[in-house]
Amino acid sequence: MPHRTFPLIAIAVLLVVVSACAYGAENTIGPGDKVRITVLGANDMTGECVVNSEGTISIPVAGVCKIGGKTPAEAAVEVQAAVAKFVKEPHVRVEVAQKAASLVVISGRVRKPGPYGVGLKTTLLELLGLAGGEDTNADLERVSIIHTDGKPTETIDLRAFIDGKSTSNPTLAHGDVVVIPERISTIGAVFVLGEVQRVGSYELRPGMRVHD
């Protein structure tokens, strides 16, 4: 029986893979990277900061500046435009002080979906926390981890781990895409017998018909 949420998950995966590719080049700045901003003559705007999941940084006085997906030289132009409102003819240098250890993406029913730079031993539950936690109607019993290194997709019951009924809380690897699906309401169950491929009990959902 086909799963109704598959097209939505497939679309989400395509979107996040494109996003990950945009950030993946080694010569560009990505989420989780620590960058060093130098504004000559303005010590209060000079310092280090970490690029967030949306590709932005916060510069004292000047405010938020988007540098994700740009080279350090391109980022310097963006920062220079931002600080020019407060510093006359600013000279800006942007350097990547430290690349993020791993880049993973989380999509679906979370509060802050997107790419995240994480440590080498970051777990699935920790990533969910970085993404602001589960959103309304999130189904933590069917969390998908899509690997980009050729390993098969995993389906994890994270709710069971949270409730202490499971030890499955895998460590994420660079390039992993995590999808938190939406919980589908059920109104009961039916038991199918006879000339069918799979005899058994199935969840009954609103609007479902016999051929579903």
PDB file of C-alpha atoms in Angstrom:
ATOM      1  CA  MET A   1       0.000   0.000   0.000  1.00  0.00           C
ATOM      2  CA  PRO A   2       1.629   3.298  -1.080  1.00  0.00           C
ATOM      3  CA  HIS A   3       2.475   5.811   1.585  1.00  0.00           C
ATOM      4  CA  ARG A   4       0.691   9.107   1.055  1.00  0.00           C
ATOM      5  CA  THR A   5       3.509  11.223   2.472  1.00  0.00           C
ATOM      6  CA  PHE A   6       6.173   9.888   0.066  1.00  0.00           C
ATOM      7  CA  PRO A   7       5.777  12.666  -2.571  1.00  0.00           C
ATOM      8  CA  LEU A   8       6.128  15.324   0.110  1.00  0.00           C
ATOM      9  CA  ILE A   9       9.245  13.682   1.532  1.00  0.00           C
ATOM     10  CA  ALA A  10      10.733  13.270  -1.945  1.00  0.00           C
ATOM     11  CA  ILE A  11      10.227  16.970  -2.682  1.00  0.00           C
ATOM     12  CA  ALA A  12      11.725  17.933   0.672  1.00  0.00           C
ATOM     13  CA  VAL A  13      14.763  15.757   0.011  1.00  0.00           C
ATOM     14  CA  LEU A  14      15.338  17.345  -3.400  1.00  0.00           C
ATOM     15  CA  LEU A  15      15.166  20.816  -1.907  1.00  0.00           C
ATOM     16  CA  VAL A  16      17.550  20.117   0.936  1.00  0.00           C
ATOM     17  CA  VAL A  17      20.031  18.275  -1.302  1.00  0.00           C
ATOM     18  CA  VAL A  18      20.185  21.326  -3.573  1.00  0.00           C
ATOM     19  CA  SER A  19      20.695  23.506  -0.505  1.00  0.00           C
ATOM     20  CA  ALA A  20      23.458  21.235   0.791  1.00  0.00           C
ATOM     21  CA  CYS A  21      25.206  21.287  -2.581  1.00  0.00           C
ATOM     22  CA  ALA A  22      25.131  25.087  -2.617  1.00  0.00           C
ATOM     23  CA  TYR A  23      26.857  25.169   0.747  1.00  0.00           C
ATOM     24  CA  GLY A  24      29.089  22.166   0.177  1.00  0.00           C
ATOM     25  CA  ALA A  25      31.923  23.675  -1.837  1.00  0.00           C
ATOM     26  CA  GLU A  26      35.097  23.883   0.207  1.00  0.00           C
ATOM     27  CA  ASN A  27      35.920  27.419  -0.948  1.00  0.00           C
ATOM     28  CA  THR A  28      32.612  28.850   0.261  1.00  0.00           C
ATOM     29  CA  ILE A  29      31.330  29.732   3.711  1.00  0.00           C
ATOM     30  CA  GLY A  30      28.668  27.439   5.134  1.00  0.00           C
ATOM     31  CA  PRO A  31      26.546  26.927   8.270  1.00  0.00           C
ATOM     32  CA  GLY A  32      28.607  26.097  11.333  1.00  0.00           C
ATOM     33  CA  ASP A  33      31.785  27.708   9.967  1.00  0.00           C
ATOM     34  CA  LYS A  34      33.614  30.038  12.348  1.00  0.00           C
ATOM     35  CA  VAL A  35      34.628  33.224  10.536  1.00  0.00           C
ATOM     36  CA  ARG A  36      36.957  36.021  11.566  1.00  0.00           C
ATOM     37  CA  ILE A  37      35.768  39.513  10.647  1.00  0.00           C
ATOM     38  CA  THR A  38      38.312  42.324  10.592  1.00  0.00           C
ATOM     39  CA  VAL A  39      37.141  45.898  10.143  1.00  0.00           C
ATOM     40  CA  LEU A  40      40.153  48.206  10.171  1.00  0.00           C
ATOM     41  CA  GLY A  41      39.671  51.091  12.560  1.00  0.00           C
ATOM     42  CA  ALA A  42      36.540  49.598  14.141  1.00  0.00           C
ATOM     43  CA  ASN A  43      37.529  47.222  16.922  1.00  0.00           C
ATOM     44  CA  ASP A  44      33.949  46.893  18.137  1.00  0.00           C
ATOM     45  CA  MET A  45      33.007  45.283  14.796  1.00  0.00           C
ATOM     46  CA  THR A  46      36.074  43.035  14.657  1.00  0.00           C
ATOM     47  CA  GLY A  47      35.924  39.489  15.996  1.00  0.00           C
ATOM     48  CA  GLU A  48      34.899  35.881  15.379  1.00  0.00           C
ATOM     49  CA  CYS A  49      31.414  34.455  14.974  1.00  0.00           C
ATOM     50  CA  VAL A  50      29.697  31.267  13.799  1.00  0.00           C
ATOM     51  CA  VAL A  51      27.510  31.207  10.686  1.00  0.00           C
ATOM     52  CA  ASN A  52      23.999  30.054  11.591  1.00  0.00           C
ATOM     53  CA  SER A  53      21.726  27.630   9.703  1.00  0.00           C
ATOM     54  CA  GLU A  54      20.376  30.447   7.519  1.00  0.00           C
ATOM     55  CA  GLY A  55      23.863  31.499   6.416  1.00  0.00           C
ATOM     56  CA  THR A  56      23.889  34.717   8.413  1.00  0.00           C
ATOM     57  CA  ILE A  57      26.099  36.293  11.079  1.00  0.00           C
ATOM     58  CA  SER A  58      25.454  39.103  13.520  1.00  0.00           C
ATOM     59  CA  ILE A  59      27.941  41.966  13.484  1.00  0.00           C
ATOM     60  CA  PRO A  60      27.975  44.319  16.493  1.00  0.00           C
ATOM     61  CA  VAL A  61      26.350  47.653  15.623  1.00  0.00           C
ATOM     62  CA  ALA A  62      25.962  46.741  11.934  1.00  0.00           C
ATOM     63  CA  GLY A  63      23.462  43.932  12.526  1.00  0.00           C
ATOM     64  CA  VAL A  64      22.719  40.778  10.534  1.00  0.00           C
ATOM     65  CA  CYS A  65      24.635  40.009   7.345  1.00  0.00           C
ATOM     66  CA  LYS A  66      24.140  37.050   5.009  1.00  0.00           C
ATOM     67  CA  ILE A  67      27.419  35.451   3.915  1.00  0.00           C
ATOM     68  CA  GLY A  68      26.503  31.774   3.537  1.00  0.00           C
ATOM     69  CA  GLY A  69      27.373  30.277   0.158  1.00  0.00           C
ATOM     70  CA  LYS A  70      29.891  33.036  -0.595  1.00  0.00           C
ATOM     71  CA  THR A  71      33.664  32.988  -0.787  1.00  0.00           C
ATOM     72  CA  PRO A  72      35.552  34.985   1.874  1.00  0.00           C
ATOM     73  CA  ALA A  73      36.179  37.743  -0.703  1.00  0.00           C
ATOM     74  CA  GLU A  74      32.474  37.910  -1.612  1.00  0.00           C
ATOM     75  CA  ALA A  75      31.540  37.866   2.069  1.00  0.00           C
ATOM     76  CA  ALA A  76      33.887  40.789   2.705  1.00  0.00           C
ATOM     77  CA  VAL A  77      31.943  42.833   0.128  1.00  0.00           C
ATOM     78  CA  GLU A  78      28.672  42.033   1.920  1.00  0.00           C
ATOM     79  CA  VAL A  79      30.096  42.922   5.325  1.00  0.00           C
ATOM     80  CA  GLN A  80      31.648  46.102   3.957  1.00  0.00           C
ATOM     81  CA  ALA A  81      28.261  47.234   2.651  1.00  0.00           C
ATOM     82  CA  ALA A  82      26.711  46.592   6.058  1.00  0.00           C
ATOM     83  CA  VAL A  83      29.345  48.451   8.103  1.00  0.00           C
ATOM     84  CA  ALA A  84      29.625  51.335   5.609  1.00  0.00           C
ATOM     85  CA  LYS A  85      26.522  52.813   7.237  1.00  0.00           C
ATOM     86  CA  PHE A  86      28.556  53.311  10.409  1.00  0.00           C
ATOM     87  CA  VAL A  87      32.209  53.496   9.284  1.00  0.00           C
ATOM     88  CA  LYS A  88      33.486  55.824   6.567  1.00  0.00           C
ATOM     89  CA  GLU A  89      35.216  53.936   3.728  1.00  0.00           C
ATOM     90  CA  PRO A  90      35.665  50.721   5.721  1.00  0.00           C
ATOM     91  CA  HIS A  91      38.329  48.147   4.888  1.00  0.00           C
ATOM     92  CA  VAL A  92      37.020  44.651   5.639  1.00  0.00           C
ATOM     93  CA  ARG A  93      38.634  41.220   5.613  1.00  0.00           C
ATOM     94  CA  VAL A  94      36.759  37.945   6.113  1.00  0.00           C
ATOM     95  CA  GLU A  95      38.591  34.702   6.879  1.00  0.00           C
ATOM     96  CA  VAL A  96      37.344  31.205   7.689  1.00  0.00           C
ATOM     97  CA  ALA A  97      38.888  30.475  11.079  1.00  0.00           C
ATOM     98  CA  GLN A  98      37.449  26.957  11.302  1.00  0.00           C
ATOM     99  CA  LYS A  99      35.284  24.878   8.997  1.00  0.00           C
ATOM    100  CA  ALA A 100      32.290  23.028  10.433  1.00  0.00           C
ATOM    101  CA  ALA A 101      33.181  19.416  11.207  1.00  0.00           C
ATOM    102  CA  SER A 102      30.098  18.033   9.430  1.00  0.00           C
ATOM    103  CA  LEU A 103      27.179  19.463   7.494  1.00  0.00           C
ATOM    104  CA  VAL A 104      23.781  17.795   7.874  1.00  0.00           C
ATOM    105  CA  VAL A 105      20.282  18.860   6.895  1.00  0.00           C
ATOM    106  CA  ILE A 106      17.008  18.473   8.764  1.00  0.00           C
ATOM    107  CA  SER A 107      13.653  18.906   7.042  1.00  0.00           C
ATOM    108  CA  GLY A 108       9.964  18.420   7.765  1.00  0.00           C
ATOM    109  CA  ARG A 109       8.076  19.044  10.995  1.00  0.00           C
ATOM    110  CA  VAL A 110      10.722  20.912  13.000  1.00  0.00           C
ATOM    111  CA  ARG A 111      10.737  24.544  14.121  1.00  0.00           C
ATOM    112  CA  LYS A 112      13.926  25.562  12.278  1.00  0.00           C
ATOM    113  CA  PRO A 113      14.591  23.281   9.299  1.00  0.00           C
ATOM    114  CA  GLY A 114      17.727  23.718   7.234  1.00  0.00           C
ATOM    115  CA  PRO A 115      21.433  22.850   7.081  1.00  0.00           C
ATOM    116  CA  TYR A 116      23.458  22.646  10.293  1.00  0.00           C
ATOM    117  CA  GLY A 117      27.168  22.435  10.955  1.00  0.00           C
ATOM    118  CA  VAL A 118      27.620  19.839  13.679  1.00  0.00           C
ATOM    119  CA  GLY A 119      30.370  18.053  15.572  1.00  0.00           C
ATOM    120  CA  LEU A 120      31.711  14.615  14.730  1.00  0.00           C
ATOM    121  CA  LYS A 121      29.599  12.837  17.378  1.00  0.00           C
ATOM    122  CA  THR A 122      26.315  14.744  17.095  1.00  0.00           C
ATOM    123  CA  THR A 123      23.305  12.458  17.557  1.00  0.00           C
ATOM    124  CA  LEU A 124      19.880  12.544  15.937  1.00  0.00           C
ATOM    125  CA  LEU A 125      18.261  13.874  19.124  1.00  0.00           C
ATOM    126  CA  GLU A 126      20.893  16.602  19.455  1.00  0.00           C
ATOM    127  CA  LEU A 127      20.220  17.735  15.876  1.00  0.00           C
ATOM    128  CA  LEU A 128      16.505  17.906  16.658  1.00  0.00           C
ATOM    129  CA  GLY A 129      17.382  20.185  19.566  1.00  0.00           C
ATOM    130  CA  LEU A 130      19.511  22.429  17.342  1.00  0.00           C
ATOM    131  CA  ALA A 131      16.539  22.719  14.988  1.00  0.00           C
ATOM    132  CA  GLY A 132      14.333  24.065  17.784  1.00  0.00           C
ATOM    133  CA  GLY A 133      12.599  20.789  18.554  1.00  0.00           C
ATOM    134  CA  GLU A 134       9.615  19.094  16.982  1.00  0.00           C
ATOM    135  CA  ASP A 135       6.838  21.134  15.392  1.00  0.00           C
ATOM    136  CA  THR A 136       3.093  20.517  15.619  1.00  0.00           C
ATOM    137  CA  ASN A 137       2.029  17.026  14.485  1.00  0.00           C
ATOM    138  CA  ALA A 138       5.592  15.770  14.121  1.00  0.00           C
ATOM    139  CA  ASP A 139       5.836  11.991  13.930  1.00  0.00           C
ATOM    140  CA  LEU A 140       8.994  11.060  15.822  1.00  0.00           C
ATOM    141  CA  GLU A 141       8.210   7.372  15.442  1.00  0.00           C
ATOM    142  CA  ARG A 142       9.117   7.415  11.719  1.00  0.00           C
ATOM    143  CA  VAL A 143      12.193   9.642  11.414  1.00  0.00           C
ATOM    144  CA  SER A 144      14.155   9.034   8.202  1.00  0.00           C
ATOM    145  CA  ILE A 145      17.931   9.425   7.912  1.00  0.00           C
ATOM    146  CA  ILE A 146      18.955   9.566   4.263  1.00  0.00           C
ATOM    147  CA  HIS A 147      22.674   8.934   3.796  1.00  0.00           C
ATOM    148  CA  THR A 148      24.665  10.306   0.882  1.00  0.00           C
ATOM    149  CA  ASP A 149      27.527   7.811   1.208  1.00  0.00           C
ATOM    150  CA  GLY A 150      25.648   4.866  -0.304  1.00  0.00           C
ATOM    151  CA  LYS A 151      24.295   3.444   2.951  1.00  0.00           C
ATOM    152  CA  PRO A 152      20.565   2.545   2.968  1.00  0.00           C
ATOM    153  CA  THR A 153      18.039   4.955   4.433  1.00  0.00           C
ATOM    154  CA  GLU A 154      17.286   4.371   8.117  1.00  0.00           C
ATOM    155  CA  THR A 155      13.904   4.741   9.811  1.00  0.00           C
ATOM    156  CA  ILE A 156      14.278   5.550  13.510  1.00  0.00           C
ATOM    157  CA  ASP A 157      11.679   5.519  16.269  1.00  0.00           C
ATOM    158  CA  LEU A 158      13.050   8.523  18.136  1.00  0.00           C
ATOM    159  CA  ARG A 159       9.965   8.707  20.347  1.00  0.00           C
ATOM    160  CA  ALA A 160      10.823   5.293  21.780  1.00  0.00           C
ATOM    161  CA  PHE A 161      14.337   6.507  22.594  1.00  0.00           C
ATOM    162  CA  ILE A 162      12.988   9.636  24.300  1.00  0.00           C
ATOM    163  CA  ASP A 163      10.593   7.451  26.329  1.00  0.00           C
ATOM    164  CA  GLY A 164      13.422   5.137  27.378  1.00  0.00           C
ATOM    165  CA  LYS A 165      12.096   2.183  25.372  1.00  0.00           C
ATOM    166  CA  SER A 166      14.911   2.086  22.811  1.00  0.00           C
ATOM    167  CA  THR A 167      18.636   2.757  22.548  1.00  0.00           C
ATOM    168  CA  SER A 168      18.432   3.897  18.905  1.00  0.00           C
ATOM    169  CA  ASN A 169      19.797   7.443  18.698  1.00  0.00           C
ATOM    170  CA  PRO A 170      22.368   7.236  15.898  1.00  0.00           C
ATOM    171  CA  THR A 171      25.343   9.521  15.378  1.00  0.00           C
ATOM    172  CA  LEU A 172      25.052  11.578  12.203  1.00  0.00           C
ATOM    173  CA  ALA A 173      27.601  11.717   9.401  1.00  0.00           C
ATOM    174  CA  HIS A 174      28.519  14.479   6.972  1.00  0.00           C
ATOM    175  CA  GLY A 175      25.871  14.862   4.259  1.00  0.00           C
ATOM    176  CA  ASP A 176      23.060  13.103   6.143  1.00  0.00           C
ATOM    177  CA  VAL A 177      19.528  14.353   5.474  1.00  0.00           C
ATOM    178  CA  VAL A 178      17.036  13.926   8.317  1.00  0.00           C
ATOM    179  CA  VAL A 179      13.308  14.063   7.536  1.00  0.00           C
ATOM    180  CA  ILE A 180      10.730  14.443  10.322  1.00  0.00           C
ATOM    181  CA  PRO A 181       7.364  13.458   8.780  1.00  0.00           C
ATOM    182  CA  GLU A 182       3.942  14.722   9.744  1.00  0.00           C
ATOM    183  CA  ARG A 183       1.823  12.468  11.925  1.00  0.00           C
ATOM    184  CA  ILE A 184      -1.163  11.124  10.027  1.00  0.00           C
ATOM    185  CA  SER A 185      -4.354  10.906  12.071  1.00  0.00           C
ATOM    186  CA  THR A 186      -6.064   7.534  12.222  1.00  0.00           C
ATOM    187  CA  ILE A 187      -9.695   6.694  13.007  1.00  0.00           C
ATOM    188  CA  GLY A 188      -9.190   3.028  13.718  1.00  0.00           C
ATOM    189  CA  ALA A 189      -7.919  -0.111  12.068  1.00  0.00           C
ATOM    190  CA  VAL A 190      -9.144  -2.688   9.569  1.00  0.00           C
ATOM    191  CA  PHE A 191      -8.080  -6.300   9.039  1.00  0.00           C
ATOM    192  CA  VAL A 192      -7.623  -7.406   5.427  1.00  0.00           C
ATOM    193  CA  LEU A 193      -8.117 -11.069   4.417  1.00  0.00           C
ATOM    194  CA  GLY A 194      -8.437 -12.978   1.156  1.00  0.00           C
ATOM    195  CA  GLU A 195      -6.639 -12.681  -2.191  1.00  0.00           C
ATOM    196  CA  VAL A 196      -4.274  -9.825  -1.329  1.00  0.00           C
ATOM    197  CA  GLN A 197      -0.504  -9.495  -1.274  1.00  0.00           C
ATOM    198  CA  ARG A 198      -0.358  -8.889   2.482  1.00  0.00           C
ATOM    199  CA  VAL A 199      -2.928 -10.122   4.929  1.00  0.00           C
ATOM    200  CA  GLY A 200      -3.010  -8.168   8.145  1.00  0.00           C
ATOM    201  CA  SER A 201      -4.107  -5.135  10.134  1.00  0.00           C
ATOM    202  CA  TYR A 202      -3.872  -1.648   8.599  1.00  0.00           C
ATOM    203  CA  GLU A 203      -4.419   1.833  10.008  1.00  0.00           C
ATOM    204  CA  LEU A 204      -7.637   3.480   8.842  1.00  0.00           C
ATOM    205  CA  ARG A 205      -7.185   7.142   7.943  1.00  0.00           C
ATOM    206  CA  PRO A 206      -9.763   9.836   7.076  1.00  0.00           C
ATOM    207  CA  GLY A 207     -10.764   9.718   3.401  1.00  0.00           C
ATOM    208  CA  MET A 208      -9.235   6.312   2.804  1.00  0.00           C
ATOM    209  CA  ARG A 209     -10.944   4.087   0.209  1.00  0.00           C
ATOM    210  CA  VAL A 210     -10.852   0.354  -0.446  1.00  0.00           C
ATOM    211  CA  HIS A 211      -8.176   0.518  -3.156  1.00  0.00           C
ATOM    212  CA  ASP A 212      -5.871   2.529  -0.851  1.00  0.00           C
TER     213      ASP A 212
END
